[in-house]
PDB file of C-alpha atoms and ligand atoms in Angstrom:
ATOM      1  CA  UNK A 307       0.069   0.340  -0.182  1.00 46.00           C
ATOM      2  CA  UNK A 308       2.850   2.544   1.025  1.00 54.00           C
ATOM      3  CA  UNK A 309       2.244   5.246  -1.289  1.00 58.00           C
ATOM      4  CA  UNK A 310      -0.580   4.527  -3.658  1.00 66.00           C
ATOM      5  CA  UNK A 311      -2.387   4.362  -0.169  1.00 66.00           C
ATOM      6  CA  UNK A 312      -1.199   7.884   0.799  1.00 67.00           C
ATOM      7  CA  UNK A 313      -2.123   9.167  -2.563  1.00 88.00           C
ATOM      8  CA  UNK A 314      -5.396   8.563  -1.890  1.00 94.00           C
ATOM      9  CA  UNK A 315      -6.040   9.508   1.163  1.00 95.00           C
ATOM     10  CA  UNK A 316      -4.590  13.078   0.267  1.00 95.00           C
ATOM     11  CA  UNK A 317      -6.611  12.818  -2.911  1.00 96.00           C
ATOM     12  CA  UNK A 318      -9.954  11.936  -0.764  1.00 97.00           C
ATOM     13  CA  UNK A 319      -9.316  14.729   1.107  1.00 97.00           C
ATOM     14  CA  UNK A 320      -8.422  17.219  -1.765  1.00 96.00           C
ATOM     15  CA  UNK A 321     -11.990  15.715  -3.623  1.00 97.00           C
ATOM     16  CA  UNK A 322     -13.871  16.354   0.283  1.00 97.00           C
ATOM     17  CA  UNK A 323     -13.185  19.971  -0.028  1.00 97.00           C
ATOM     18  CA  UNK A 324     -13.244  20.563  -3.912  1.00 96.00           C
ATOM     19  CA  UNK A 325     -16.596  19.060  -3.547  1.00 96.00           C
ATOM     20  CA  UNK A 326     -17.705  21.046  -0.567  1.00 95.00           C
ATOM     21  CA  UNK A 327     -19.268  24.805  -0.792  1.00 88.00           C
ATOM     22  CA  UNK A 328     -18.759  25.408   2.876  1.00 95.00           C
ATOM     23  CA  UNK A 329     -15.039  24.786   5.251  1.00 98.00           C
ATOM     24  CA  UNK A 330     -14.504  22.010   6.793  1.00 98.00           C
ATOM     25  CA  UNK A 331     -13.659  20.835  10.345  1.00 98.00           C
ATOM     26  CA  UNK A 332     -11.832  18.062  10.977  1.00 97.00           C
ATOM     27  CA  UNK A 333     -14.699  16.514  12.698  1.00 96.00           C
ATOM     28  CA  UNK A 334     -16.916  17.221   9.400  1.00 97.00           C
ATOM     29  CA  UNK A 335     -13.993  16.042   6.841  1.00 98.00           C
ATOM     30  CA  UNK A 336     -13.744  12.649   8.379  1.00 97.00           C
ATOM     31  CA  UNK A 337     -17.741  12.236   7.929  1.00 97.00           C
ATOM     32  CA  UNK A 338     -16.740  12.781   4.298  1.00 97.00           C
ATOM     33  CA  UNK A 339     -14.148  10.686   3.824  1.00 97.00           C
ATOM     34  CA  UNK A 340     -14.202   6.244   3.574  1.00 95.00           C
ATOM     35  CA  UNK A 341     -14.299   4.852   7.693  1.00 94.00           C
ATOM     36  CA  UNK A 342     -10.515   3.760   6.804  1.00 93.00           C
ATOM     37  CA  UNK A 343      -9.237   6.487   6.631  1.00 94.00           C
ATOM     38  CA  UNK A 344      -8.467   7.365  10.390  1.00 93.00           C
ATOM     39  CA  UNK A 345      -7.783  10.389  12.209  1.00 95.00           C
ATOM     40  CA  UNK A 346      -4.304  10.780  13.022  1.00 96.00           C
ATOM     41  CA  UNK A 347      -3.875  10.326   8.644  1.00 95.00           C
ATOM     42  CA  UNK A 348      -6.850  13.359   8.735  1.00 96.00           C
ATOM     43  CA  UNK A 349      -4.794  15.682  11.023  1.00 97.00           C
ATOM     44  CA  UNK A 350      -0.969  14.921   9.571  1.00 96.00           C
ATOM     45  CA  UNK A 351      -2.574  15.119   5.751  1.00 96.00           C
ATOM     46  CA  UNK A 352      -4.452  18.772   6.931  1.00 97.00           C
ATOM     47  CA  UNK A 353      -1.027  19.928   8.398  1.00 96.00           C
ATOM     48  CA  UNK A 354       0.954  19.119   5.670  1.00 95.00           C
ATOM     49  CA  UNK A 355      -1.786  20.999   2.935  1.00 95.00           C
ATOM     50  CA  UNK A 356      -1.661  24.049   5.166  1.00 94.00           C
ATOM     51  CA  UNK A 357       1.966  24.177   5.188  1.00 93.00           C
ATOM     52  CA  UNK A 358       2.165  23.546   1.484  1.00 92.00           C
ATOM     53  CA  UNK A 359      -0.368  26.338   1.210  1.00 92.00           C
ATOM     54  CA  UNK A 360      -3.248  24.290  -0.210  1.00 95.00           C
ATOM     55  CA  UNK A 361      -5.721  24.719   2.937  1.00 96.00           C
ATOM     56  CA  UNK A 362      -6.096  27.622   5.068  1.00 95.00           C
ATOM     57  CA  UNK A 363      -7.149  27.340   8.779  1.00 95.00           C
ATOM     58  CA  UNK A 364      -8.660  29.991  11.211  1.00 94.00           C
ATOM     59  CA  UNK A 365     -10.998  29.160  14.837  1.00 95.00           C
ATOM     60  CA  UNK A 366     -15.172  29.411  14.226  1.00 96.00           C
ATOM     61  CA  UNK A 367     -17.648  29.272  17.098  1.00 95.00           C
ATOM     62  CA  UNK A 368     -15.915  27.359  20.349  1.00 95.00           C
ATOM     63  CA  UNK A 369     -12.989  27.397  19.370  1.00 95.00           C
ATOM     64  CA  UNK A 370     -13.288  24.598  16.420  1.00 97.00           C
ATOM     65  CA  UNK A 371     -10.443  24.888  13.603  1.00 97.00           C
ATOM     66  CA  UNK A 372     -11.981  24.870  10.432  1.00 97.00           C
ATOM     67  CA  UNK A 373      -9.853  24.563   6.576  1.00 97.00           C
ATOM     68  CA  UNK A 374     -10.783  25.680   3.409  1.00 97.00           C
ATOM     69  CA  UNK A 375      -9.071  25.541   0.100  1.00 95.00           C
ATOM     70  CA  UNK A 376      -7.136  28.562  -0.951  1.00 94.00           C
ATOM     71  CA  UNK A 377      -7.558  29.857  -4.122  1.00 87.00           C
ATOM     72  CA  UNK A 378      -4.377  31.816  -4.887  1.00 81.00           C
ATOM     73  CA  UNK A 379      -1.947  31.104  -2.226  1.00 87.00           C
ATOM     74  CA  UNK A 380       1.701  30.700  -3.690  1.00 86.00           C
ATOM     75  CA  UNK A 381       3.204  27.190  -2.532  1.00 87.00           C
ATOM     76  CA  UNK A 382       3.594  27.654   0.957  1.00 85.00           C
ATOM     77  CA  UNK A 383       2.787  30.954   2.244  1.00 84.00           C
ATOM     78  CA  UNK A 384      -0.852  32.049   2.661  1.00 87.00           C
ATOM     79  CA  UNK A 385      -1.535  35.249   1.546  1.00 84.00           C
ATOM     80  CA  UNK A 386      -5.135  35.761   2.734  1.00 82.00           C
ATOM     81  CA  UNK A 387      -7.133  38.298   5.238  1.00 83.00           C
ATOM     82  CA  UNK A 388     -10.983  37.496   4.051  1.00 91.00           C
ATOM     83  CA  UNK A 389     -13.202  37.198   6.414  1.00 94.00           C
ATOM     84  CA  UNK A 390     -15.195  33.517   7.184  1.00 96.00           C
ATOM     85  CA  UNK A 391     -19.440  33.593   7.967  1.00 97.00           C
ATOM     86  CA  UNK A 392     -20.572  31.045  10.502  1.00 98.00           C
ATOM     87  CA  UNK A 393     -24.449  30.727  10.382  1.00 98.00           C
ATOM     88  CA  UNK A 394     -25.878  30.344  14.344  1.00 97.00           C
ATOM     89  CA  UNK A 395     -28.674  28.432  13.889  1.00 97.00           C
ATOM     90  CA  UNK A 396     -26.591  25.246  11.101  1.00 96.00           C
ATOM     91  CA  UNK A 397     -23.297  26.110  12.431  1.00 96.00           C
ATOM     92  CA  UNK A 398     -22.145  26.337   8.373  1.00 96.00           C
ATOM     93  CA  UNK A 399     -18.977  27.796   8.052  1.00 97.00           C
ATOM     94  CA  UNK A 400     -17.882  29.625   4.654  1.00 97.00           C
ATOM     95  CA  UNK A 401     -14.651  31.811   2.955  1.00 96.00           C
ATOM     96  CA  UNK A 402     -16.252  35.469   2.339  1.00 95.00           C
ATOM     97  CA  UNK A 403     -14.565  36.980  -0.871  1.00 90.00           C
ATOM     98  CA  UNK A 404     -14.443  40.121   0.794  1.00 88.00           C
ATOM     99  CA  UNK A 405     -10.789  41.221   2.716  1.00 85.00           C
ATOM    100  CA  UNK A 406     -10.981  42.145   5.964  1.00 85.00           C
ATOM    101  CA  UNK A 407      -9.491  45.920   6.361  1.00 87.00           C
ATOM    102  CA  UNK A 408      -6.868  45.697   8.758  1.00 86.00           C
ATOM    103  CA  UNK A 409      -6.314  49.376  10.558  1.00 88.00           C
ATOM    104  CA  UNK A 410      -2.779  50.594  10.215  1.00 89.00           C
ATOM    105  CA  UNK A 411      -1.507  50.445  14.171  1.00 94.00           C
ATOM    106  CA  UNK A 412       1.970  52.295  15.167  1.00 94.00           C
ATOM    107  CA  UNK A 413       3.088  50.004  17.802  1.00 95.00           C
ATOM    108  CA  UNK A 414       1.880  46.604  16.373  1.00 94.00           C
ATOM    109  CA  UNK A 415       3.194  44.884  13.077  1.00 89.00           C
ATOM    110  CA  UNK A 416      -0.618  42.904  11.826  1.00 86.00           C
ATOM    111  CA  UNK A 417       0.675  39.775   9.795  1.00 81.00           C
ATOM    112  CA  UNK A 418      -3.030  38.311   9.694  1.00 80.00           C
ATOM    113  CA  UNK A 419      -6.622  39.412  10.368  1.00 83.00           C
ATOM    114  CA  UNK A 420      -8.881  36.883  11.645  1.00 88.00           C
ATOM    115  CA  UNK A 421     -12.195  38.231  11.357  1.00 93.00           C
ATOM    116  CA  UNK A 422     -15.876  35.585  12.042  1.00 95.00           C
ATOM    117  CA  UNK A 423     -18.817  37.032  10.941  1.00 96.00           C
ATOM    118  CA  UNK A 424     -22.276  35.640  12.720  1.00 97.00           C
ATOM    119  CA  UNK A 425     -25.892  35.535  11.848  1.00 98.00           C
ATOM    120  CA  UNK A 426     -27.653  33.439   9.397  1.00 98.00           C
ATOM    121  CA  UNK A 427     -27.065  31.442   6.236  1.00 97.00           C
ATOM    122  CA  UNK A 428     -29.620  31.909   3.354  1.00 95.00           C
ATOM    123  CA  UNK A 429     -31.336  28.617   3.938  1.00 96.00           C
ATOM    124  CA  UNK A 430     -31.754  29.329   7.509  1.00 98.00           C
ATOM    125  CA  UNK A 431     -33.420  32.492   6.731  1.00 96.00           C
ATOM    126  CA  UNK A 432     -35.916  31.248   4.522  1.00 91.00           C
TER     127      UNK A 432
HETATM  128 ZN1  LIG B 663      -3.766  30.227   1.531  1.00 86.31          ZN
HETATM  129 ZN1  LIG B 664     -27.860  28.578   8.214  1.00 86.31          ZN
HETATM  130 ZN1  LIG B 665     -11.100  30.800   3.909  1.00 86.31          ZN
END
């Protein structure tokens, strides 16, 4: 199995993200993968994809870490500061196109901005 299996798991994880319209926590991701892909494999793959600039992570409600595919990050670097949205009813989390406007600070250098907007998604507002 070795390499073949590793590649298969990686492809499964990438497919899950491509098919999802939303960001995924490790738990949500596990639910979309075959039962034989174990938790530690999933965490290892997520770490690696994040290091490679393929997915980015952020904290949503209750400090649950979510992951989503990067659109334009060069290899190994993350260059975005878009906001995220979480629905209070269904807990769904999505990346927003909107960039967060970072204020200029005199005494501090800002490297990233994490903004989580919360409310109701289109489905829950119906
Ligand atoms: Zn990124
Ligand atoms: Zn919702
Ligand atoms: Zn995002």
